[in-house]
Amino acid sequence: MTDYDVVVVGAGPAGSIAAKTAAEKGLDVLLIEKRQEIGVPVRCAEGVSREGLEKFVNPDSKWIASEIENAEIISPSNHKVVLSAENAGNEVGYVLERKIFDRHLARLASKAGADVLTKTSAVSFKRENGTVKLGIRSMGEFSEITAKIVIGADGVESRVAKWAGIDTTLKLNEIESCVQYLMTNIDFDDDTTYFWVGRKYAPGGYIWLFPKGKDAANVGIGVMPSLAEKSAKWYLDRFIEEHFPDGEIVEVVVGGVPVKGAIDTAVADNVMLAGDAARHTDPITGGGIINAMSAGHHAAIAAYEAIEANDYSKEFLRKYDEKWKLDFGESLVRNKKLQEKMMRLDDPTLDRLAESLEGMPIEEMSVRRLAFELFKKHPRLLWDLREFIV
Amino acid sequence: MKKLIVNRYRCGYCGACVAVCKFNANELVETYLEIYEDKCTLCQACVRTCPMNALEVVE
């Protein structure tokens, strides 16, 4: 039996940053990934903000597929509103190559001193003498390891959360069901991300196009199961038939994105959750990479402090809850409320809003201008959204 | 007798179905979706969530 201070389950951005940070603090760290390849299969649209990313890593052309300047929002009747990337939310600065990016982060964790095991799953969890006995299946061989702290960064399907007794089960209005194709033979501006909104396209979600270099793009969809009558793939295929009939699909990506908003707590005795496992994804954009990396960092620091204090209790680990809530928890709460209001907008309303803003020069597009147009066209809607735009 | 089945040729092993199952009746093991019939209540939350329409309740 091997002893570790911290075992991190899942080598996505949350897990690798947690492992790297904990190792840098001098802790004995094991990072396990159930898949045989880190970063594969991808489950992500791969958009990320520049500022957020650069807090954690120096951008590298090996894993940045595109740099984005503009975002174009397209209404059901094809009215277009163009925003600069910085005004369009925090997921449109870079488009990553996640297969390479995730491996890069895992290598940073390894370089910092963490042990890394792939094709290795956590299969059982038992608290014993104040620590956790974790059953591990690595390439078919079962063993047990003890950990003072387990960081569950095991994604939307987190088992660690369930073992620890943290109920993160998603309702049908708390998840986006997503499919994405990497497509070639389609026309787009390679410095622009595109978002098609409205129930016509994607009930409870949107369709996106994120460039990946000059000749390929991620074209994907998220739909909310509580509102959608068909599968995400059905809606995406219908859209592609209409918009990109000559496009070729060279890769299929499938995912579930948690849009629950902030959970009450991401901690239990000996356990912290980070990233998708903790539902740390933005309910409006569905973006989660930066929050995941931030959460991983905070969890590792809390683990270090817990080990210094020799206290792995839920009460002590609440420090981690405080940190992620202070960092981005408020935006999760706020954006969940906004998302619920936006869900109620029908397609004619979206069209009228987009029409009133169409053609406006990018430099004149601001939140204040948006509020003014909203007030002119839809005073009642402005009242509904007042807390978000003042 | 009804049961939940997965079309493994269609499944994208994304884990969305696991995230919405409150009965722990499924598990994504690497890229293989396990369904535990003894726990499944046939509520079909997973069927509605699957992006690929890979899950189905059959007789």
Tab-separated table of C-alpha atoms in Angstrom:
chain	number	residue	atom	x	y	z
A	1	MET	CA	0.000	0.000	0.000
A	2	THR	CA	1.341	3.441	-0.973
A	3	ASP	CA	0.726	6.586	1.009
A	4	TYR	CA	0.160	9.957	-0.587
A	5	ASP	CA	-0.688	13.322	0.847
A	6	VAL	CA	-2.975	14.066	-2.092
A	7	VAL	CA	-4.513	11.878	-4.778
A	8	VAL	CA	-6.044	13.799	-7.668
A	9	VAL	CA	-8.617	11.866	-9.674
A	10	GLY	CA	-8.827	13.101	-13.263
A	11	ALA	CA	-6.123	14.753	-15.391
A	12	GLY	CA	-8.105	17.537	-17.039
A	13	PRO	CA	-7.203	21.203	-16.442
A	14	ALA	CA	-8.575	21.161	-12.859
A	15	GLY	CA	-6.753	17.979	-11.893
A	16	SER	CA	-3.420	18.796	-13.489
A	17	ILE	CA	-3.266	22.295	-12.011
A	18	ALA	CA	-4.234	20.852	-8.600
A	19	ALA	CA	-1.499	18.213	-8.857
A	20	LYS	CA	1.088	20.726	-10.086
A	21	THR	CA	0.291	23.246	-7.346
A	22	ALA	CA	0.238	20.636	-4.568
A	23	ALA	CA	3.538	19.147	-5.762
A	24	GLU	CA	5.098	22.602	-5.898
A	25	LYS	CA	4.101	23.027	-2.251
A	26	GLY	CA	6.152	19.933	-1.457
A	27	LEU	CA	3.309	17.453	-1.018
A	28	ASP	CA	3.421	13.811	-2.159
A	29	VAL	CA	0.929	13.795	-5.020
A	30	LEU	CA	-0.534	11.159	-7.309
A	31	LEU	CA	-2.515	12.199	-10.400
A	32	ILE	CA	-4.612	9.424	-11.969
A	33	GLU	CA	-6.481	9.434	-15.273
A	34	LYS	CA	-8.878	6.668	-16.228
A	35	ARG	CA	-8.254	7.014	-19.939
A	36	GLN	CA	-5.141	5.696	-21.591
A	37	GLU	CA	-4.409	9.078	-23.159
A	38	ILE	CA	-4.672	12.380	-21.334
A	39	GLY	CA	-6.826	14.848	-23.260
A	40	VAL	CA	-8.515	12.197	-25.404
A	41	PRO	CA	-11.367	11.967	-26.199
A	42	VAL	CA	-11.908	15.721	-26.163
A	43	ARG	CA	-15.244	16.847	-24.728
A	44	CYS	CA	-14.944	20.560	-25.254
A	45	ALA	CA	-15.438	23.424	-27.719
A	46	GLU	CA	-11.892	24.512	-26.764
A	47	GLY	CA	-12.549	28.248	-26.377
A	48	VAL	CA	-10.829	30.089	-23.548
A	49	SER	CA	-10.139	33.685	-22.528
A	50	ARG	CA	-6.631	35.018	-23.000
A	51	GLU	CA	-6.441	36.716	-19.646
A	52	GLY	CA	-7.713	33.673	-17.748
A	53	LEU	CA	-5.351	31.275	-19.458
A	54	GLU	CA	-2.318	33.476	-19.009
A	55	LYS	CA	-2.835	33.482	-15.242
A	56	PHE	CA	-1.714	29.849	-15.238
A	57	VAL	CA	0.428	29.109	-18.302
A	58	ASN	CA	2.384	30.885	-20.977
A	59	PRO	CA	0.556	30.493	-24.302
A	60	ASP	CA	2.328	28.132	-26.661
A	61	SER	CA	1.685	27.836	-30.390
A	62	LYS	CA	1.777	24.041	-29.974
A	63	TRP	CA	-1.644	24.123	-28.307
A	64	ILE	CA	-3.241	27.345	-29.501
A	65	ALA	CA	-5.140	26.624	-32.699
A	66	SER	CA	-6.574	30.124	-33.264
A	67	GLU	CA	-6.571	33.618	-31.852
A	68	ILE	CA	-9.954	35.313	-31.926
A	69	GLU	CA	-10.744	39.004	-32.388
A	70	ASN	CA	-14.523	39.090	-32.849
A	71	ALA	CA	-17.664	37.236	-31.878
A	72	GLU	CA	-20.698	37.247	-34.143
A	73	ILE	CA	-24.087	36.488	-32.621
A	74	ILE	CA	-26.714	35.420	-35.132
A	75	SER	CA	-30.437	35.499	-34.371
A	76	PRO	CA	-32.992	32.974	-35.678
A	77	SER	CA	-33.880	35.277	-38.605
A	78	ASN	CA	-30.205	35.884	-39.403
A	79	HIS	CA	-29.702	39.303	-37.827
A	80	LYS	CA	-26.038	39.638	-36.857
A	81	VAL	CA	-24.489	41.428	-33.917
A	82	VAL	CA	-20.692	41.674	-33.794
A	83	LEU	CA	-18.778	42.114	-30.551
A	84	SER	CA	-15.091	42.354	-29.837
A	85	ALA	CA	-13.750	39.265	-28.094
A	86	GLU	CA	-13.287	41.082	-24.795
A	87	ASN	CA	-16.930	42.241	-24.811
A	88	ALA	CA	-18.321	38.867	-25.744
A	89	GLY	CA	-17.773	36.915	-22.569
A	90	ASN	CA	-14.729	35.079	-21.420
A	91	GLU	CA	-14.517	32.077	-23.731
A	92	VAL	CA	-13.458	33.533	-27.049
A	93	GLY	CA	-9.843	34.742	-26.869
A	94	TYR	CA	-8.032	31.551	-27.859
A	95	VAL	CA	-9.212	28.305	-29.364
A	96	LEU	CA	-7.069	25.551	-27.884
A	97	GLU	CA	-5.929	22.167	-29.106
A	98	ARG	CA	-7.058	20.371	-25.966
A	99	LYS	CA	-5.369	17.096	-26.849
A	100	ILE	CA	-2.008	18.846	-26.610
A	101	PHE	CA	-2.950	21.401	-23.951
A	102	ASP	CA	-4.154	18.813	-21.415
A	103	ARG	CA	-0.996	16.758	-21.861
A	104	HIS	CA	1.105	19.877	-21.408
A	105	LEU	CA	-0.592	20.588	-18.060
A	106	ALA	CA	-0.110	16.986	-16.915
A	107	ARG	CA	3.561	17.234	-17.817
A	108	LEU	CA	3.827	20.415	-15.749
A	109	ALA	CA	2.363	18.461	-12.824
A	110	SER	CA	4.859	15.673	-13.391
A	111	LYS	CA	7.769	18.113	-13.660
A	112	ALA	CA	6.684	19.643	-10.359
A	113	GLY	CA	7.055	16.212	-8.759
A	114	ALA	CA	3.619	14.568	-8.975
A	115	ASP	CA	3.360	10.883	-9.895
A	116	VAL	CA	1.081	10.412	-12.914
A	117	LEU	CA	-0.732	7.213	-13.891
A	118	THR	CA	-2.920	6.803	-16.974
A	119	LYS	CA	-5.391	3.984	-17.724
A	120	THR	CA	-5.939	4.072	-13.989
A	121	SER	CA	-9.349	4.433	-12.342
A	122	ALA	CA	-10.409	5.004	-8.776
A	123	VAL	CA	-12.836	2.147	-8.136
A	124	SER	CA	-13.532	2.294	-4.406
A	125	PHE	CA	-13.412	4.791	-1.565
A	126	LYS	CA	-13.367	4.182	2.162
A	127	ARG	CA	-12.534	6.544	5.007
A	128	GLU	CA	-10.259	4.895	7.582
A	129	ASN	CA	-8.368	6.382	10.537
A	130	GLY	CA	-8.887	9.913	9.311
A	131	THR	CA	-7.587	9.191	5.811
A	132	VAL	CA	-9.057	7.668	2.654
A	133	LYS	CA	-8.306	4.203	1.382
A	134	LEU	CA	-8.734	4.467	-2.354
A	135	GLY	CA	-9.061	1.365	-4.509
A	136	ILE	CA	-7.166	1.828	-7.762
A	137	ARG	CA	-7.388	-0.272	-10.915
A	138	SER	CA	-4.335	0.405	-13.070
A	139	MET	CA	-4.106	-1.428	-16.380
A	140	GLY	CA	-6.252	-4.187	-14.954
A	141	GLU	CA	-4.349	-4.575	-11.670
A	142	PHE	CA	-6.123	-3.654	-8.425
A	143	SER	CA	-4.336	-2.026	-5.508
A	144	GLU	CA	-5.113	0.220	-2.567
A	145	ILE	CA	-3.520	3.515	-1.685
A	146	THR	CA	-4.109	5.849	1.202
A	147	ALA	CA	-4.563	9.562	0.799
A	148	LYS	CA	-4.992	12.308	3.333
A	149	ILE	CA	-6.854	14.344	0.744
A	150	VAL	CA	-8.627	13.278	-2.448
A	151	ILE	CA	-9.267	15.970	-5.054
A	152	GLY	CA	-12.094	14.867	-7.329
A	153	ALA	CA	-11.486	16.411	-10.730
A	154	ASP	CA	-13.238	13.537	-12.441
A	155	GLY	CA	-15.504	15.504	-14.703
A	156	VAL	CA	-19.213	15.742	-15.286
A	157	GLU	CA	-19.659	12.052	-14.361
A	158	SER	CA	-17.770	12.388	-11.049
A	159	ARG	CA	-17.773	9.263	-8.881
A	160	VAL	CA	-15.696	10.937	-6.187
A	161	ALA	CA	-18.587	13.323	-5.450
A	162	LYS	CA	-20.977	10.424	-4.961
A	163	TRP	CA	-18.546	8.453	-2.804
A	164	ALA	CA	-17.932	11.509	-0.653
A	165	GLY	CA	-21.652	12.127	-0.185
A	166	ILE	CA	-21.797	15.405	-2.143
A	167	ASP	CA	-24.952	15.362	-4.243
A	168	THR	CA	-24.096	16.924	-7.591
A	169	THR	CA	-26.653	15.019	-9.682
A	170	LEU	CA	-27.846	17.280	-12.478
A	171	LYS	CA	-31.490	17.848	-13.327
A	172	LEU	CA	-32.538	18.074	-16.961
A	173	ASN	CA	-32.431	21.876	-16.812
A	174	GLU	CA	-28.933	21.840	-15.302
A	175	ILE	CA	-26.984	20.249	-18.140
A	176	GLU	CA	-26.257	21.058	-21.767
A	177	SER	CA	-26.212	18.025	-24.010
A	178	CYS	CA	-23.498	18.712	-26.600
A	179	VAL	CA	-22.184	17.401	-29.903
A	180	GLN	CA	-19.476	18.986	-31.997
A	181	TYR	CA	-17.904	18.233	-35.362
A	182	LEU	CA	-14.487	19.346	-36.486
A	183	MET	CA	-15.328	20.429	-40.031
A	184	THR	CA	-13.444	21.345	-43.172
A	185	ASN	CA	-14.723	22.676	-46.508
A	186	ILE	CA	-16.724	25.432	-44.824
A	187	ASP	CA	-16.499	29.218	-45.045
A	188	PHE	CA	-15.733	31.356	-42.000
A	189	ASP	CA	-13.471	34.173	-40.871
A	190	ASP	CA	-10.660	32.562	-38.940
A	191	ASP	CA	-10.484	35.379	-36.375
A	192	THR	CA	-14.205	35.215	-35.515
A	193	THR	CA	-16.316	32.943	-33.358
A	194	TYR	CA	-19.963	32.540	-34.341
A	195	PHE	CA	-22.947	31.874	-32.104
A	196	TRP	CA	-26.401	31.000	-33.455
A	197	VAL	CA	-29.000	31.569	-30.766
A	198	GLY	CA	-32.687	30.778	-30.455
A	199	ARG	CA	-34.946	27.796	-29.957
A	200	LYS	CA	-35.124	27.254	-33.692
A	201	TYR	CA	-31.472	26.252	-33.669
A	202	ALA	CA	-30.805	24.933	-30.183
A	203	PRO	CA	-33.533	24.762	-27.517
A	204	GLY	CA	-31.991	25.953	-24.251
A	205	GLY	CA	-28.532	26.421	-25.732
A	206	TYR	CA	-26.751	27.636	-28.840
A	207	ILE	CA	-24.752	26.524	-31.857
A	208	TRP	CA	-21.148	27.635	-32.098
A	209	LEU	CA	-18.411	27.782	-34.694
A	210	PHE	CA	-14.897	28.139	-33.302
A	211	PRO	CA	-12.082	28.367	-35.880
A	212	LYS	CA	-9.205	25.928	-35.544
A	213	GLY	CA	-6.725	27.472	-37.919
A	214	LYS	CA	-7.685	28.643	-41.394
A	215	ASP	CA	-9.211	25.528	-42.872
A	216	ALA	CA	-11.102	23.814	-40.052
A	217	ALA	CA	-13.525	24.760	-37.296
A	218	ASN	CA	-15.367	23.256	-34.363
A	219	VAL	CA	-19.068	23.409	-35.192
A	220	GLY	CA	-21.071	22.305	-32.202
A	221	ILE	CA	-24.318	22.526	-30.319
A	222	GLY	CA	-25.563	22.456	-26.752
A	223	VAL	CA	-29.235	21.810	-26.015
A	224	MET	CA	-31.005	21.596	-22.686
A	225	PRO	CA	-32.714	18.202	-22.280
A	226	SER	CA	-35.671	19.756	-20.433
A	227	LEU	CA	-36.496	21.838	-23.549
A	228	ALA	CA	-35.211	19.770	-26.459
A	229	GLU	CA	-37.504	17.300	-28.171
A	230	LYS	CA	-34.727	15.557	-30.095
A	231	SER	CA	-31.090	14.714	-29.436
A	232	ALA	CA	-28.345	17.333	-29.718
A	233	LYS	CA	-26.997	15.470	-32.748
A	234	TRP	CA	-30.358	15.757	-34.518
A	235	TYR	CA	-30.421	19.555	-34.147
A	236	LEU	CA	-26.771	19.922	-35.205
A	237	ASP	CA	-27.199	17.726	-38.275
A	238	ARG	CA	-30.239	19.752	-39.326
A	239	PHE	CA	-28.259	22.996	-38.944
A	240	ILE	CA	-25.285	21.690	-40.912
A	241	GLU	CA	-27.491	20.442	-43.719
A	242	GLU	CA	-28.886	23.962	-44.029
A	243	HIS	CA	-25.712	26.031	-43.469
A	244	PHE	CA	-22.727	23.876	-44.450
A	245	PRO	CA	-24.025	21.240	-46.874
A	246	ASP	CA	-20.589	20.763	-48.463
A	247	GLY	CA	-18.701	20.554	-45.177
A	248	GLU	CA	-16.766	17.430	-44.258
A	249	ILE	CA	-16.734	16.068	-40.724
A	250	VAL	CA	-13.285	14.906	-39.677
A	251	GLU	CA	-13.887	14.409	-35.940
A	252	VAL	CA	-16.846	13.965	-33.582
A	253	VAL	CA	-16.775	15.297	-30.020
A	254	VAL	CA	-19.526	14.558	-27.491
A	255	GLY	CA	-20.057	16.060	-24.050
A	256	GLY	CA	-22.312	16.990	-21.190
A	257	VAL	CA	-21.737	20.464	-19.761
A	258	PRO	CA	-22.986	21.160	-16.235
A	259	VAL	CA	-24.880	24.475	-16.069
A	260	LYS	CA	-26.197	24.061	-12.549
A	261	GLY	CA	-24.663	27.242	-11.198
A	262	ALA	CA	-22.835	27.306	-7.876
A	263	ILE	CA	-23.266	24.259	-5.638
A	264	ASP	CA	-23.530	24.798	-1.873
A	265	THR	CA	-20.353	22.963	-1.066
A	266	ALA	CA	-17.592	21.176	-2.948
A	267	VAL	CA	-16.054	19.610	0.167
A	268	ALA	CA	-16.542	16.652	2.472
A	269	ASP	CA	-14.207	15.032	4.991
A	270	ASN	CA	-10.897	14.393	3.139
A	271	VAL	CA	-12.401	15.434	-0.192
A	272	MET	CA	-12.566	18.480	-2.461
A	273	LEU	CA	-14.161	18.662	-5.911
A	274	ALA	CA	-12.884	20.877	-8.714
A	275	GLY	CA	-13.901	21.754	-12.266
A	276	ASP	CA	-16.837	19.991	-13.940
A	277	ALA	CA	-17.066	17.594	-10.977
A	278	ALA	CA	-17.915	20.630	-8.820
A	279	ARG	CA	-20.177	22.095	-11.527
A	280	HIS	CA	-17.803	25.055	-11.894
A	281	THR	CA	-18.895	25.782	-15.476
A	282	ASP	CA	-20.384	29.129	-16.518
A	283	PRO	CA	-24.150	28.615	-16.976
A	284	ILE	CA	-24.357	31.143	-19.815
A	285	THR	CA	-21.385	30.284	-21.999
A	286	GLY	CA	-20.768	26.703	-20.914
A	287	GLY	CA	-17.084	27.613	-20.608
A	288	GLY	CA	-15.242	25.963	-17.745
A	289	ILE	CA	-11.514	25.708	-18.398
A	290	ILE	CA	-10.396	28.797	-16.500
A	291	ASN	CA	-12.695	28.185	-13.541
A	292	ALA	CA	-11.459	24.577	-13.466
A	293	MET	CA	-7.821	25.659	-13.373
A	294	SER	CA	-8.564	28.251	-10.675
A	295	ALA	CA	-10.462	25.677	-8.621
A	296	GLY	CA	-7.623	23.168	-8.945
A	297	HIS	CA	-5.192	25.793	-7.707
A	298	HIS	CA	-7.382	26.756	-4.734
A	299	ALA	CA	-7.982	23.089	-3.831
A	300	ALA	CA	-4.262	22.361	-3.813
A	301	ILE	CA	-3.522	25.317	-1.540
A	302	ALA	CA	-6.322	24.240	0.812
A	303	ALA	CA	-4.905	20.699	0.791
A	304	TYR	CA	-1.479	22.049	1.722
A	305	GLU	CA	-2.946	24.062	4.591
A	306	ALA	CA	-4.973	21.071	5.794
A	307	ILE	CA	-1.904	18.853	5.800
A	308	GLU	CA	0.123	21.511	7.634
A	309	ALA	CA	-2.651	21.669	10.249
A	310	ASN	CA	-3.135	17.876	10.236
A	311	ASP	CA	-6.861	18.479	9.843
A	312	TYR	CA	-8.683	16.975	6.839
A	313	SER	CA	-12.180	17.566	8.139
A	314	LYS	CA	-14.990	19.044	6.119
A	315	GLU	CA	-14.995	22.025	8.461
A	316	PHE	CA	-11.339	22.795	7.759
A	317	LEU	CA	-11.672	22.228	4.020
A	318	ARG	CA	-14.479	24.781	3.844
A	319	LYS	CA	-11.597	27.226	3.304
A	320	TYR	CA	-11.613	25.878	-0.249
A	321	ASP	CA	-15.332	26.603	-0.636
A	322	GLU	CA	-14.661	30.151	0.497
A	323	LYS	CA	-11.837	30.563	-2.016
A	324	TRP	CA	-13.614	29.355	-5.141
A	325	LYS	CA	-16.789	31.197	-4.189
A	326	LEU	CA	-14.821	34.402	-3.691
A	327	ASP	CA	-13.018	33.876	-6.995
A	328	PHE	CA	-15.850	32.929	-9.380
A	329	GLY	CA	-18.783	31.643	-7.296
A	330	GLU	CA	-20.677	34.904	-7.518
A	331	SER	CA	-20.509	34.868	-11.312
A	332	LEU	CA	-21.902	31.312	-11.330
A	333	VAL	CA	-24.856	32.438	-9.198
A	334	ARG	CA	-25.454	35.571	-11.244
A	335	ASN	CA	-25.121	33.873	-14.623
A	336	LYS	CA	-27.428	31.041	-13.594
A	337	LYS	CA	-30.122	33.619	-12.831
A	338	LEU	CA	-29.463	35.372	-16.127
A	339	GLN	CA	-29.525	32.077	-18.008
A	340	GLU	CA	-32.932	31.244	-16.532
A	341	LYS	CA	-34.269	34.601	-17.720
A	342	MET	CA	-32.742	34.225	-21.174
A	343	MET	CA	-34.345	30.792	-21.512
A	344	ARG	CA	-37.705	32.555	-21.473
A	345	LEU	CA	-36.917	34.754	-24.478
A	346	ASP	CA	-38.695	33.482	-27.573
A	347	ASP	CA	-37.214	33.654	-31.066
A	348	PRO	CA	-39.162	36.774	-32.233
A	349	THR	CA	-37.851	38.657	-29.185
A	350	LEU	CA	-34.269	37.594	-29.939
A	351	ASP	CA	-34.765	38.668	-33.538
A	352	ARG	CA	-36.059	42.097	-32.543
A	353	LEU	CA	-33.141	42.603	-30.158
A	354	ALA	CA	-30.576	41.552	-32.731
A	355	GLU	CA	-32.231	43.631	-35.439
A	356	SER	CA	-32.042	46.734	-33.285
A	357	LEU	CA	-28.287	46.223	-32.833
A	358	GLU	CA	-27.404	44.866	-36.265
A	359	GLY	CA	-24.722	46.726	-38.154
A	360	MET	CA	-23.577	48.714	-35.170
A	361	PRO	CA	-19.806	49.322	-35.343
A	362	ILE	CA	-17.889	47.059	-32.986
A	363	GLU	CA	-16.322	49.993	-31.174
A	364	GLU	CA	-19.791	51.365	-30.386
A	365	MET	CA	-21.052	48.064	-29.063
A	366	SER	CA	-21.020	48.339	-25.314
A	367	VAL	CA	-23.120	47.170	-22.417
A	368	ARG	CA	-24.464	50.707	-22.007
A	369	ARG	CA	-25.489	50.857	-25.658
A	370	LEU	CA	-27.066	47.416	-25.392
A	371	ALA	CA	-29.032	48.574	-22.352
A	372	PHE	CA	-30.197	51.690	-24.216
A	373	GLU	CA	-31.429	49.665	-27.189
A	374	LEU	CA	-33.130	47.206	-24.898
A	375	PHE	CA	-34.895	50.028	-23.128
A	376	LYS	CA	-36.102	51.549	-26.369
A	377	LYS	CA	-37.405	48.298	-27.778
A	378	HIS	CA	-38.353	46.290	-24.736
A	379	PRO	CA	-38.807	48.295	-21.544
A	380	ARG	CA	-40.317	45.346	-19.745
A	381	LEU	CA	-37.376	43.112	-20.586
A	382	LEU	CA	-34.973	45.740	-19.370
A	383	TRP	CA	-36.780	45.756	-16.044
A	384	ASP	CA	-36.392	41.984	-15.825
A	385	LEU	CA	-32.669	42.208	-16.536
A	386	ARG	CA	-31.914	45.386	-14.587
A	387	GLU	CA	-29.718	43.719	-11.981
A	388	PHE	CA	-27.426	42.363	-14.688
A	389	ILE	CA	-26.801	45.472	-16.746
A	390	VAL	CA	-26.480	48.346	-14.307
B	1	MET	CA	-39.724	-6.810	-19.151
B	2	LYS	CA	-38.420	-3.346	-19.988
B	3	LYS	CA	-34.756	-2.487	-19.753
B	4	LEU	CA	-32.321	0.268	-20.683
B	5	ILE	CA	-29.844	-0.521	-23.419
B	6	VAL	CA	-26.944	1.397	-24.907
B	7	ASN	CA	-26.076	1.383	-28.585
B	8	ARG	CA	-22.304	1.119	-28.238
B	9	TYR	CA	-21.754	1.989	-31.883
B	10	ARG	CA	-23.472	5.334	-31.295
B	11	CYS	CA	-22.341	6.197	-27.729
B	12	GLY	CA	-19.806	9.032	-27.541
B	13	TYR	CA	-18.777	8.049	-23.951
B	14	CYS	CA	-19.260	11.612	-22.728
B	15	GLY	CA	-20.684	10.800	-19.291
B	16	ALA	CA	-23.694	13.122	-19.573
B	17	CYS	CA	-26.008	10.201	-18.775
B	18	VAL	CA	-24.027	9.438	-15.615
B	19	ALA	CA	-24.283	13.059	-14.470
B	20	VAL	CA	-28.113	13.028	-14.536
B	21	CYS	CA	-28.640	9.574	-12.984
B	22	LYS	CA	-29.665	9.937	-9.358
B	23	PHE	CA	-29.751	6.181	-8.865
B	24	ASN	CA	-26.086	5.497	-9.736
B	25	ALA	CA	-27.356	3.072	-12.347
B	26	ASN	CA	-24.592	3.754	-14.832
B	27	GLU	CA	-20.876	4.356	-14.860
B	28	LEU	CA	-18.409	5.440	-17.512
B	29	VAL	CA	-15.415	3.121	-17.302
B	30	GLU	CA	-12.806	4.753	-19.497
B	31	THR	CA	-14.683	4.711	-22.811
B	32	TYR	CA	-17.232	2.017	-21.915
B	33	LEU	CA	-20.650	2.778	-20.452
B	34	GLU	CA	-21.774	0.237	-17.845
B	35	ILE	CA	-25.483	0.027	-17.030
B	36	TYR	CA	-26.503	-1.546	-13.721
B	37	GLU	CA	-29.975	-2.980	-14.355
B	38	ASP	CA	-30.593	-3.659	-10.676
B	39	LYS	CA	-30.385	0.067	-9.919
B	40	CYS	CA	-32.103	1.461	-13.028
B	41	THR	CA	-35.658	2.680	-12.504
B	42	LEU	CA	-36.217	3.390	-16.217
B	43	CYS	CA	-36.824	7.068	-15.419
B	44	GLN	CA	-35.222	7.887	-18.794
B	45	ALA	CA	-33.396	11.026	-17.642
B	46	CYS	CA	-30.332	9.555	-19.356
B	47	VAL	CA	-32.286	8.816	-22.538
B	48	ARG	CA	-33.378	12.445	-22.794
B	49	THR	CA	-29.884	13.739	-22.043
B	50	CYS	CA	-27.817	11.579	-24.405
B	51	PRO	CA	-26.447	13.872	-27.153
B	52	MET	CA	-26.158	10.948	-29.573
B	53	ASN	CA	-29.512	9.239	-28.921
B	54	ALA	CA	-27.563	6.135	-27.941
B	55	LEU	CA	-29.776	5.067	-25.027
B	56	GLU	CA	-33.140	3.413	-25.335
B	57	VAL	CA	-35.659	1.590	-23.167
B	58	VAL	CA	-36.757	-1.641	-24.840
B	59	GLU	CA	-39.088	-4.545	-23.936
